[in-house]
Short mmCIF file of C-alpha atoms and ligand atoms in Angstrom, two decimals:
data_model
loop_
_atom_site.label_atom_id
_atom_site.label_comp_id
_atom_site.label_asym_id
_atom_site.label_seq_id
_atom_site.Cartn_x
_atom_site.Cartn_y
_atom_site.Cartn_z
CA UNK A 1 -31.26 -6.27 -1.71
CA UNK A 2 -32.78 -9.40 -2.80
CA UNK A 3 -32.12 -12.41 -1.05
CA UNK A 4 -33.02 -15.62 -2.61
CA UNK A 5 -32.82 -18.77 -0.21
CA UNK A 6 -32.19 -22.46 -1.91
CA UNK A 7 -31.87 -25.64 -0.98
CA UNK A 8 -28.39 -26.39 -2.66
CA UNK A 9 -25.34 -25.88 -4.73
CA UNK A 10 -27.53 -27.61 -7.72
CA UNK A 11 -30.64 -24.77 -7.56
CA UNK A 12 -28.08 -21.96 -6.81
CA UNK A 13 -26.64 -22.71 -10.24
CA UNK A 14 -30.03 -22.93 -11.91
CA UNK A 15 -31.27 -19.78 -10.21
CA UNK A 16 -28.47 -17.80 -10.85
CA UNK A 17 -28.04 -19.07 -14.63
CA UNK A 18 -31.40 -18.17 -15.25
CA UNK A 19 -31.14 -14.50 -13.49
CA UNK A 20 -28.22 -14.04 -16.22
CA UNK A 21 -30.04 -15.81 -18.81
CA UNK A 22 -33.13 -13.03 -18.57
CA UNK A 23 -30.41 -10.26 -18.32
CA UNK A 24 -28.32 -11.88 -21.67
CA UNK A 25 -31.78 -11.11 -23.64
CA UNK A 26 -32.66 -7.98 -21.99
CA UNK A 27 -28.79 -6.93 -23.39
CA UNK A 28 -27.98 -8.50 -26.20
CA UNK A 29 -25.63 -6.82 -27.12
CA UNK A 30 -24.39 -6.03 -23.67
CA UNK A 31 -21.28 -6.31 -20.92
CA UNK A 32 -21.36 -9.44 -18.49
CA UNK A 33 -19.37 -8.94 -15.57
CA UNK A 34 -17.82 -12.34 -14.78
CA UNK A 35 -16.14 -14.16 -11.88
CA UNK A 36 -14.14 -17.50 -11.25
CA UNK A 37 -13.80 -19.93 -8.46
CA UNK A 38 -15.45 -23.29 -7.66
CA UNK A 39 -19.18 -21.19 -6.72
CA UNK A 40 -20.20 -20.33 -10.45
CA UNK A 41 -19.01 -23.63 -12.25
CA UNK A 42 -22.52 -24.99 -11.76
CA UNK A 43 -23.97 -21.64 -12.84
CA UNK A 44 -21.75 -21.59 -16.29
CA UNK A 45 -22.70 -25.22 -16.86
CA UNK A 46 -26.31 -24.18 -16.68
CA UNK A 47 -25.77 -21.41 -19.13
CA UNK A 48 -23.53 -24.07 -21.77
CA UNK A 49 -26.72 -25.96 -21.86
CA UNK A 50 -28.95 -23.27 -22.68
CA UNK A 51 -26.68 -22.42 -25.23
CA UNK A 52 -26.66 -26.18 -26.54
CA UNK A 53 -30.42 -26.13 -26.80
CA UNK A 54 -30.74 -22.63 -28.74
CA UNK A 55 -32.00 -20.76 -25.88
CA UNK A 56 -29.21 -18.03 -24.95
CA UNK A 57 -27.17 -16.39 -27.86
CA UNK A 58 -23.60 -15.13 -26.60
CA UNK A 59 -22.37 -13.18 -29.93
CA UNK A 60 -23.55 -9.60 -29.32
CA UNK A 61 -22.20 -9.72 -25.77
CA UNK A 62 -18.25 -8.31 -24.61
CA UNK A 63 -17.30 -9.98 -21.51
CA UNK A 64 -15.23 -8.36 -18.58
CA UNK A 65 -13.73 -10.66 -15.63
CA UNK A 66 -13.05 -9.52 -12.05
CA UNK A 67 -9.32 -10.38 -11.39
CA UNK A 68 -6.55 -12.49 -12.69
CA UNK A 69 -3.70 -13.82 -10.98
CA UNK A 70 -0.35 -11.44 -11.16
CA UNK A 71 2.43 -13.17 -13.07
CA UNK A 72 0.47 -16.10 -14.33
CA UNK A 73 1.04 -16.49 -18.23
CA UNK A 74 -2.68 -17.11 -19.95
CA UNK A 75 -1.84 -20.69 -21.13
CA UNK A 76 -1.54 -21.44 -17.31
CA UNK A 77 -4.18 -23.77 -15.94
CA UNK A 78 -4.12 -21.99 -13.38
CA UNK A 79 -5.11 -18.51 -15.03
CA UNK A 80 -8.54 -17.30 -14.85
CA UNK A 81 -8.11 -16.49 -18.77
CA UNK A 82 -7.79 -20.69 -18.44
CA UNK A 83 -10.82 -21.02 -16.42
CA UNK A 84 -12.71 -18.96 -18.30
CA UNK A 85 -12.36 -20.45 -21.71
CA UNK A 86 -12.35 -23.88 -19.84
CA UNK A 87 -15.80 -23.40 -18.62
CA UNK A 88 -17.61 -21.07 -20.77
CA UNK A 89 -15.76 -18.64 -23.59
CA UNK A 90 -14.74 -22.29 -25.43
CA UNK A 91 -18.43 -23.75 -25.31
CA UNK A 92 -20.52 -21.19 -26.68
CA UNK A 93 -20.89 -17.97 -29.37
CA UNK A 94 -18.96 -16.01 -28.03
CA UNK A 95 -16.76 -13.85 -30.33
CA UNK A 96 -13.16 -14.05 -29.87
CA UNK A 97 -12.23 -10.79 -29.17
CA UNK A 98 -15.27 -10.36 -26.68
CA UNK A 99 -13.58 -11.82 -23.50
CA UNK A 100 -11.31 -9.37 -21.16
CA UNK A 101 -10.17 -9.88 -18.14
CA UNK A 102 -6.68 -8.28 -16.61
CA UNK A 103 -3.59 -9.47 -18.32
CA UNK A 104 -1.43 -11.50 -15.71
CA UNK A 105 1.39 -11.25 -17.27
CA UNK A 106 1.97 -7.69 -17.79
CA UNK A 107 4.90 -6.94 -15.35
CA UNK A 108 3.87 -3.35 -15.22
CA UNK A 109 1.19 -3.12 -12.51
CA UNK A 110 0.42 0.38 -12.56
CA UNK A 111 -0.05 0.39 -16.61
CA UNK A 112 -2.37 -3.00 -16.78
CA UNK A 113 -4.51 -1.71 -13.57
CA UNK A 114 -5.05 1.66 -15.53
CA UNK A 115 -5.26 -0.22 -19.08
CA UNK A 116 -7.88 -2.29 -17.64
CA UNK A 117 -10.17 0.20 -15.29
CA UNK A 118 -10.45 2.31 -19.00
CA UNK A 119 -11.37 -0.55 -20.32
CA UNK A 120 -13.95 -1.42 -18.37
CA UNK A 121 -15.34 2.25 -18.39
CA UNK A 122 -14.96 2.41 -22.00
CA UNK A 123 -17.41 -0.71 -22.35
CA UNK A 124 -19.71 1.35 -19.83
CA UNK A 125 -19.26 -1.09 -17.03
CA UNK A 126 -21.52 -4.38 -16.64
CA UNK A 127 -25.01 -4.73 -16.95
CA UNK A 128 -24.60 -7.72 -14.46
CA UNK A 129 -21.62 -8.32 -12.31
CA UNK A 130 -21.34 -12.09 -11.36
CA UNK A 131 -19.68 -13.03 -7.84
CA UNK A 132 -18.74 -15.51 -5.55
CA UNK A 133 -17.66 -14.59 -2.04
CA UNK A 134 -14.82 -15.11 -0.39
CA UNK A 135 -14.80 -16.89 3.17
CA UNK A 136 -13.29 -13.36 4.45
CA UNK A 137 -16.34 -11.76 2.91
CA UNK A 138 -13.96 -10.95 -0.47
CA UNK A 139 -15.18 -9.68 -3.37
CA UNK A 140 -12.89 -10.09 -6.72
CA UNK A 141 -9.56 -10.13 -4.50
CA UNK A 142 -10.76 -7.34 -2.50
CA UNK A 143 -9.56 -8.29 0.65
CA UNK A 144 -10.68 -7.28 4.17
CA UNK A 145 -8.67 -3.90 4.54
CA UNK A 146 -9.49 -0.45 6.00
CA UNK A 147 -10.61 1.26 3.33
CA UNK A 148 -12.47 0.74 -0.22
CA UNK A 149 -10.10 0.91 -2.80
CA UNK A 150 -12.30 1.90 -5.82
CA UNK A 151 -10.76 1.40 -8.87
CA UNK A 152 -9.00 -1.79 -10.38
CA UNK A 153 -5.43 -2.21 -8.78
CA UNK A 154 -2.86 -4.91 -7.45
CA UNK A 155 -3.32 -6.55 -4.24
CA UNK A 156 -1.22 -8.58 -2.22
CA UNK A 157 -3.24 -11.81 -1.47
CA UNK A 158 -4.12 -12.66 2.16
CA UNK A 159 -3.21 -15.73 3.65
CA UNK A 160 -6.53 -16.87 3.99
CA UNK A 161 -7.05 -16.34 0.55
CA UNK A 162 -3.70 -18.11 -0.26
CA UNK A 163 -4.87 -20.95 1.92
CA UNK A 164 -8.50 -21.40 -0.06
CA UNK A 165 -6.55 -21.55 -3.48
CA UNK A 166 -3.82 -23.59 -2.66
CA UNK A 167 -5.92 -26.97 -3.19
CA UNK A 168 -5.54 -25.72 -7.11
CA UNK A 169 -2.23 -25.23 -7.20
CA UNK A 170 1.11 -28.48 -6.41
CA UNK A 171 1.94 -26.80 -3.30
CA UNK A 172 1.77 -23.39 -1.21
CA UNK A 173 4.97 -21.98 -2.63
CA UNK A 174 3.48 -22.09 -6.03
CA UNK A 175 -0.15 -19.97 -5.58
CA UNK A 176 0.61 -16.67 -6.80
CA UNK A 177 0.79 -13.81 -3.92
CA UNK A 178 -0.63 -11.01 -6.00
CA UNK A 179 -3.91 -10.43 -8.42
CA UNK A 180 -5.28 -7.91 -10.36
CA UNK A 181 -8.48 -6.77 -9.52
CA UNK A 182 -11.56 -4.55 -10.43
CA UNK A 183 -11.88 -2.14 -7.49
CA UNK A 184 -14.91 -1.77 -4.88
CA UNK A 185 -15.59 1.08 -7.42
CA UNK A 186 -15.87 -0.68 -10.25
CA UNK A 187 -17.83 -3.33 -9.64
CA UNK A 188 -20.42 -1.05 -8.08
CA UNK A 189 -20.60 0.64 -11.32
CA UNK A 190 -22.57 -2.78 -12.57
CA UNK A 191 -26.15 -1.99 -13.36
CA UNK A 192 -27.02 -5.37 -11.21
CA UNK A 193 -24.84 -7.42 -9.13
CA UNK A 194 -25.73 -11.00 -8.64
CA UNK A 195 -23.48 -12.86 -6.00
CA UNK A 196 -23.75 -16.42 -4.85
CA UNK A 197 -23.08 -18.33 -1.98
CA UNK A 198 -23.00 -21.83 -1.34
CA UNK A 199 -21.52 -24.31 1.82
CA UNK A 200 -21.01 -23.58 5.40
CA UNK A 201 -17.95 -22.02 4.91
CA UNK A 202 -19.49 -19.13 3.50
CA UNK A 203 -22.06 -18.81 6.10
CA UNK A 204 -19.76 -16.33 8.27
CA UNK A 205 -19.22 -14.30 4.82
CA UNK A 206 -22.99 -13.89 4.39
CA UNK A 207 -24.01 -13.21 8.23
CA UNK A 208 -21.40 -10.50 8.11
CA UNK A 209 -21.98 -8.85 4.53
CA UNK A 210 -25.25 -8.85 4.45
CA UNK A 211 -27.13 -8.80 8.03
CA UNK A 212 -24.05 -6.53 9.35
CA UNK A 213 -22.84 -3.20 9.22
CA UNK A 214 -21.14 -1.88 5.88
CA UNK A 215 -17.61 -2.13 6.39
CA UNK A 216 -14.56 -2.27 4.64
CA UNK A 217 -13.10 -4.84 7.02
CA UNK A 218 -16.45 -7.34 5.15
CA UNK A 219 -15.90 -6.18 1.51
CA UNK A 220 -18.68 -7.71 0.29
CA UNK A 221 -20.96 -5.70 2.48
CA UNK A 222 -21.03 -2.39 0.25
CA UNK A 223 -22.95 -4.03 -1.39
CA UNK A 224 -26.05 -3.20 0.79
CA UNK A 225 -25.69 0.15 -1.02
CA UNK A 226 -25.84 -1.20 -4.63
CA UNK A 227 -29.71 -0.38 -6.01
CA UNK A 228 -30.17 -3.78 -7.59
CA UNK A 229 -29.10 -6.62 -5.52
CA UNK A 230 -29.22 -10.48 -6.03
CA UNK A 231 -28.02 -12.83 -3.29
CA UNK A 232 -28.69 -16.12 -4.02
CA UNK A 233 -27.45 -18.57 -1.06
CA UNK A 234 -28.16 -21.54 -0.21
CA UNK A 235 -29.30 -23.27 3.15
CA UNK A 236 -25.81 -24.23 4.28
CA UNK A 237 -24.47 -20.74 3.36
CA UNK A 238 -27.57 -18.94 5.52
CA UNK A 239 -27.36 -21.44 8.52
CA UNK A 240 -26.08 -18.30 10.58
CA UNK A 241 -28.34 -16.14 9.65
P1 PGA B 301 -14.95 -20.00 -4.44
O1 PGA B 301 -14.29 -18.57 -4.31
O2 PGA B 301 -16.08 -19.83 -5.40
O3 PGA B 301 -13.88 -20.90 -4.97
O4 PGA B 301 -15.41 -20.36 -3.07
C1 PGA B 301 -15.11 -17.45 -4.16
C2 PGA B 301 -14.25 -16.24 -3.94
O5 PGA B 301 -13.21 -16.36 -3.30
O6 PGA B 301 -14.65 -15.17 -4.40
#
């Protein structure tokens, strides 16, 4: 496991843009394993610009995201199909059929977690995963729980996690209380994982996942099995450590 310490939010997103810049032309033609959440906006924004100057070319790669909200229609601006266009698919080469991520609103939960774990495996799984990290030590919406569940499946979303979204969404009531997402399993499966961390509220998160035992009460901490690991935190997210 590689831990890389920086200063801020700011060199995070350079740091990490540029560990997925080196990987995009190592793989052109290759499967990024994306995430969504306020941690790799910076990171994406970094990667636009590249793109802008004619330093990073998008159209060989497919793309595969971690989760989606349950029950949220695409158009949403609250879907991570949204987000994902919003702040990356729409700015640069990307071809349109390149993107996948699971589709919210399928009703049928078994048939779009099974739909989209073949999917994934039929792409051969990422050559870099991208992830935040929850507060709870989350990874995707793999919540604290007492076993690994390994492949991509429906969870009901935590409270905590409920809480940390809500700020998105006009009130409580209206967050979504289930997601789709990749399994323990399948993001594992990535050839590298690279997962940020920035803030004090993460610090807990990083203490726990990555200085602690491996656990499936601290998702994130399987990770400490993975061969080819890049944390990159910054000062605020390491103050415990
Ligand atoms: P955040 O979410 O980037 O919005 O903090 C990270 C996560 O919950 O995985």
């Amino acid at each position: 496991m590689n831990i890389i310490k920086v200063k801020n939010y700011e060199e995070m997103s350079r740091v990490a843009a540029d560990i997925i810049a080196e990987t995009i032309k190592a793989h052109p033609t290759g499967v990024l394993g994306l995430a969504t959440g306020s941690t790799p906006i910076g990171t994406y924004q970094n990667l636009v610009n590249m793109y802008r100057d004619g330093k990073l070319d998008f159209s060989g790669l497919r793309t595969v995201n971690l989760d989606e909200y349950r029950g949220l229609p695409r158009e949403n601006d609250q879907s991570y199909y949204y987000f994902m266009h919003k702040n990356l698919f729409d700015s640069v080469n990307l071809k349109k059929d390149a993107s996948n991520l699971p589709d919210g609103s399928n009703p049928d939960a078994d048939a779009e977690c099974v739909r989209y774990e073949k999917l994934v495996e039929s792409l051969g799984y990422a050559d870099l995963q991208l992830l935040g990290i929850g507060r709870n030590g989350h990874i995707g919406f793999n919540e604290p729980a007492d076993v690994f569940e390994v492949n991509t499946h429906c969870v009901k979303l935590t409270q905590s996690t409920i809480d940390a979204n809500k700020r998105f969404f006009a009130s409580e009531a209206d967050v979504p209380r289930e997601a789709y997402t990749m399994g323990i399993g399948t993001i594992m499966k990535a050839r590298k994982v690279l997962i940020l961390a920035s803030g004090k509220d993460k610090a807990w998160a990083v203490k726990n996942s990555f200085f602690g035992p491996v656990t499936p009460n601290v998702p994130a901490s399987i990770l400490q099995f993975h061969q080819d690991v890049v944390v990159v935190a910054d000062e605020d997210a390491m103050s415990e450590v």
